[in-house]
CSV table of C-alpha atoms in Angstrom, one decimal:
chain,number,residue,atom,x,y,z
A,9,MET,CA,52.6,83.5,-60.9
A,10,THR,CA,53.3,81.7,-64.2
A,11,LYS,CA,55.1,78.4,-64.5
A,12,PRO,CA,58.9,78.5,-64.1
A,13,ILE,CA,61.4,78.5,-66.9
A,14,GLY,CA,64.2,75.9,-66.7
A,15,ILE,CA,67.7,76.8,-67.8
A,16,LEU,CA,70.1,74.2,-68.9
A,17,GLY,CA,73.6,75.3,-70.0
A,18,GLY,CA,76.3,73.3,-71.6
A,19,THR,CA,78.7,73.1,-74.5
A,20,PHE,CA,76.5,70.5,-76.3
A,21,ASP,CA,79.5,69.3,-78.3
A,22,PRO,CA,77.6,67.4,-79.4
A,23,VAL,CA,74.1,67.4,-77.8
A,24,HIS,CA,73.0,63.8,-76.9
A,25,HIS,CA,70.1,61.9,-75.4
A,26,GLY,CA,71.5,62.4,-71.9
A,27,HIS,CA,71.0,66.2,-72.2
A,28,LEU,CA,67.6,65.9,-73.9
A,29,ARG,CA,66.2,63.3,-71.4
A,30,LEU,CA,67.4,65.4,-68.5
A,31,ALA,CA,65.6,68.4,-69.9
A,32,VAL,CA,62.4,66.5,-70.5
A,33,ASP,CA,62.5,64.8,-67.1
A,34,VAL,CA,62.9,68.1,-65.3
A,35,LEU,CA,60.3,69.8,-67.5
A,36,ASN,CA,57.7,67.1,-66.5
A,37,ALA,CA,58.7,66.6,-62.8
A,38,CYS,CA,58.7,70.3,-61.9
A,39,VAL,CA,55.8,71.3,-64.2
A,40,LEU,CA,57.9,74.0,-66.0
A,41,GLU,CA,56.7,76.2,-68.8
A,42,GLN,CA,59.8,75.3,-70.8
A,43,VAL,CA,63.4,74.4,-70.6
A,44,SER,CA,65.8,76.7,-72.4
A,45,LEU,CA,69.0,75.0,-73.6
A,46,ILE,CA,71.8,77.5,-73.6
A,47,PRO,CA,75.0,76.6,-75.5
A,48,LEU,CA,78.0,78.2,-73.8
A,49,HIS,CA,80.4,80.3,-75.9
A,50,ILE,CA,83.5,79.9,-73.8
A,51,PRO,CA,82.9,77.6,-70.8
A,52,ALA,CA,84.4,78.7,-67.5
A,53,HIS,CA,85.0,75.1,-66.2
A,54,ARG,CA,85.5,73.0,-69.4
A,55,GLN,CA,87.8,72.9,-72.4
A,56,LYS,CA,87.0,74.9,-75.4
A,57,PRO,CA,84.4,73.2,-77.7
A,58,ILE,CA,85.6,71.5,-80.9
A,59,ALA,CA,82.5,72.3,-83.0
A,60,SER,CA,82.0,75.9,-84.0
A,61,VAL,CA,79.3,78.1,-82.5
A,62,GLN,CA,77.1,77.7,-85.5
A,63,GLN,CA,77.6,73.9,-85.6
A,64,ARG,CA,76.6,73.5,-82.0
A,65,LEU,CA,73.7,75.7,-82.4
A,66,GLN,CA,72.4,73.8,-85.5
A,67,MET,CA,72.8,70.5,-83.7
A,68,LEU,CA,70.7,71.8,-80.8
A,69,ARG,CA,68.0,73.0,-83.2
A,70,LEU,CA,67.9,69.7,-85.0
A,71,ALA,CA,67.8,67.8,-81.7
A,72,ILE,CA,64.7,69.5,-80.3
A,73,GLU,CA,62.7,69.7,-83.5
A,74,GLY,CA,59.1,68.8,-82.7
A,75,VAL,CA,59.7,68.4,-78.9
A,76,ARG,CA,57.2,70.5,-77.0
A,77,GLY,CA,58.6,72.5,-74.1
A,78,LEU,CA,62.2,72.7,-75.2
A,79,ALA,CA,63.8,75.8,-76.7
A,80,VAL,CA,67.2,77.1,-77.7
A,81,ASP,CA,68.5,80.3,-76.2
A,82,GLU,CA,71.4,81.9,-78.1
A,83,ARG,CA,72.3,84.7,-75.6
A,84,GLU,CA,75.6,83.1,-74.5
A,85,LEU,CA,76.8,82.8,-78.1
A,86,GLU,CA,75.9,86.3,-78.9
A,87,ARG,CA,77.8,87.6,-75.8
A,88,GLY,CA,80.9,86.1,-77.2
A,89,SER,CA,82.9,85.9,-73.9
A,90,VAL,CA,83.4,83.5,-71.0
A,91,SER,CA,80.1,82.1,-69.9
A,92,PHE,CA,79.1,82.7,-66.3
A,93,ALA,CA,75.8,81.4,-65.0
A,94,LEU,CA,75.2,84.5,-62.9
A,95,ASP,CA,75.5,86.8,-65.9
A,96,THR,CA,73.0,84.6,-67.8
A,97,LEU,CA,70.5,84.6,-65.0
A,98,CYS,CA,70.7,88.4,-64.6
A,99,SER,CA,70.1,88.8,-68.3
A,100,ILE,CA,67.1,86.4,-68.3
A,101,ARG,CA,65.7,87.9,-65.1
A,102,GLU,CA,65.6,91.4,-66.7
A,103,GLU,CA,63.4,89.9,-69.5
A,104,VAL,CA,61.0,87.8,-67.4
A,105,GLY,CA,60.4,90.0,-64.4
A,106,GLU,CA,58.9,88.0,-61.5
A,107,GLN,CA,58.5,84.7,-63.4
A,108,PRO,CA,60.3,81.9,-61.5
A,109,LEU,CA,63.6,80.6,-63.0
A,110,CYS,CA,65.2,77.2,-62.4
A,111,LEU,CA,68.9,76.6,-63.0
A,112,ILE,CA,69.4,72.9,-63.8
A,113,MET,CA,72.5,71.0,-63.0
A,114,GLY,CA,73.7,67.5,-62.2
A,115,MET,CA,74.8,66.6,-58.7
A,116,ASP,CA,78.4,66.4,-59.9
A,117,ALA,CA,78.3,70.0,-60.9
A,118,PHE,CA,76.5,71.0,-57.7
A,119,GLN,CA,79.3,69.4,-55.6
A,120,LYS,CA,81.7,71.9,-57.1
A,121,LEU,CA,79.4,74.9,-57.0
A,122,ASN,CA,81.7,76.8,-54.7
A,123,SER,CA,84.2,77.1,-57.7
A,124,TRP,CA,81.6,79.0,-59.8
A,125,TYR,CA,81.7,82.8,-60.1
A,126,GLU,CA,79.7,84.5,-57.3
A,127,TRP,CA,78.1,81.2,-56.6
A,128,LYS,CA,76.2,82.2,-53.5
A,129,SER,CA,74.4,84.9,-55.5
A,130,LEU,CA,72.8,82.4,-57.9
A,131,SER,CA,69.9,81.8,-55.5
A,132,GLU,CA,68.9,85.5,-55.7
A,133,TYR,CA,68.0,85.1,-59.4
A,134,ALA,CA,66.8,81.4,-59.7
A,135,HIS,CA,66.0,78.2,-58.0
A,136,ILE,CA,68.5,75.4,-58.4
A,137,LEU,CA,67.3,72.0,-59.6
A,138,VAL,CA,69.8,69.3,-58.8
A,139,ALA,CA,69.4,66.2,-61.0
A,140,GLY,CA,70.4,62.9,-59.5
A,141,ARG,CA,69.9,59.2,-59.8
A,142,PRO,CA,66.6,57.7,-58.7
A,143,GLY,CA,66.6,56.8,-54.9
A,144,VAL,CA,70.2,58.1,-54.4
A,145,GLU,CA,71.0,61.2,-52.3
A,146,ALA,CA,74.7,61.9,-52.7
A,147,GLU,CA,76.7,63.2,-49.8
A,148,ILE,CA,77.8,66.8,-50.4
A,149,GLU,CA,81.5,66.9,-49.4
A,150,ASN,CA,82.2,70.6,-49.4
A,151,ALA,CA,81.1,72.2,-46.2
A,152,ASP,CA,80.2,75.5,-47.7
A,153,VAL,CA,78.1,73.9,-50.5
A,154,ARG,CA,76.4,71.6,-47.9
A,155,ARG,CA,75.4,74.6,-45.8
A,156,PHE,CA,74.1,76.4,-48.9
A,157,TYR,CA,72.1,73.3,-49.8
A,158,GLU,CA,70.6,72.8,-46.3
A,159,GLN,CA,69.7,76.5,-46.1
A,160,TYR,CA,67.7,76.6,-49.4
A,161,ARG,CA,66.5,73.1,-49.8
A,162,THR,CA,62.8,72.3,-50.4
A,163,GLU,CA,60.9,69.1,-51.0
A,164,ALA,CA,57.8,70.8,-52.5
A,165,VAL,CA,57.6,71.5,-56.2
A,166,SER,CA,55.0,74.2,-55.4
A,167,ASP,CA,57.8,76.3,-53.8
A,168,LEU,CA,59.3,76.6,-57.3
A,169,HIS,CA,56.1,78.1,-58.5
A,170,THR,CA,55.2,80.4,-55.7
A,171,ASN,CA,58.7,82.0,-55.3
A,172,LYS,CA,60.7,83.4,-58.2
A,173,ALA,CA,64.0,82.2,-56.8
A,174,GLY,CA,65.8,80.9,-53.8
A,175,GLN,CA,65.0,77.2,-53.4
A,176,ILE,CA,67.1,74.1,-54.1
A,177,TYR,CA,65.1,71.0,-55.3
A,178,ASN,CA,66.3,67.5,-56.0
A,179,VAL,CA,65.0,66.0,-59.2
A,180,GLU,CA,65.2,62.3,-60.0
A,181,ILE,CA,66.0,61.7,-63.6
A,182,SER,CA,66.4,58.8,-66.0
A,183,GLU,CA,70.0,57.4,-65.7
A,184,LEU,CA,71.7,57.5,-69.1
A,185,ASN,CA,75.4,57.1,-69.0
A,186,ILE,CA,76.2,59.1,-72.1
A,187,SER,CA,78.8,61.8,-72.6
A,188,SER,CA,79.8,64.1,-75.4
A,189,THR,CA,83.4,63.0,-74.8
A,190,LYS,CA,82.5,59.4,-75.4
A,191,ILE,CA,80.6,60.2,-78.6
A,192,ARG,CA,83.5,62.3,-80.0
A,193,GLU,CA,85.8,59.4,-79.2
A,194,LEU,CA,83.6,56.9,-81.0
A,195,ILE,CA,83.4,59.2,-84.1
A,196,MET,CA,87.1,59.9,-84.1
A,197,THR,CA,87.9,56.2,-84.0
A,198,LYS,CA,85.2,55.4,-86.7
A,199,ARG,CA,83.1,53.3,-84.3
A,200,ASP,CA,79.3,53.4,-84.2
A,201,ALA,CA,77.6,56.2,-82.2
A,202,HIS,CA,74.0,55.4,-83.2
A,203,PHE,CA,71.3,55.6,-80.4
A,204,LEU,CA,73.4,57.8,-78.2
A,205,LEU,CA,72.2,61.0,-79.9
A,206,PRO,CA,69.4,62.0,-82.3
A,207,GLU,CA,69.7,60.5,-85.7
A,208,ASN,CA,69.4,63.9,-87.4
A,209,VAL,CA,72.3,65.2,-85.2
A,210,LEU,CA,74.5,62.3,-86.1
A,211,SER,CA,73.7,62.8,-89.8
A,212,TYR,CA,74.7,66.5,-89.4
A,213,ILE,CA,78.0,65.5,-87.7
A,214,GLU,CA,78.8,63.2,-90.6
A,215,LYS,CA,77.8,65.8,-93.2
A,216,GLU,CA,80.1,68.4,-91.5
A,217,ASP,CA,82.9,65.8,-91.0
A,218,LEU,CA,82.9,66.8,-87.3
A,219,TYR,CA,85.2,65.2,-84.7
A,220,HIS,CA,87.1,62.9,-87.1
A,221,ARG,CA,90.4,64.7,-86.8
A,222,HIS,CA,90.5,65.5,-83.1
């Protein structure tokens, strides 16, 4: 069986080093073939993005230039409707057959997994990689999510490669306290956002005059 493909969705409004370091950390820790960054068209659990579809797509392309193992997947933008993870996984599964898939999310998102559309079906199509702080295992508060976690949890990376779906694996990642909201706020108030996101992405934001009037 070939190496798994990682899937990282988000609005990426804008993409920043927190997103990118997460993708690279998971790529390396889990020995993935690649991580596909999937910008959401209309997120189900977040406010509507400020940047346009094309602007967010271009920022992602700029951000991963020359980075081996990272790719941009446009399928959510092409769908043009509310983005549900299950629909995306179904679509990718049809293309890759038996190749393992790994849905990447932070522990904060995993804690609220029971609010996702058909959330218990996610494990039928992909493994779930839960990214957390080094040495910290967060207590899962929701009883249904905790049972789901305990049922499918594995501590072996090899399980992600020998099964096409169905495992939950904790990944320790570099802790970077960066958010798109904070970056937009800095730009809107004309403060310095350098070193929070790639320089070519910041240059593009300035060129497009993004986030200044929001």
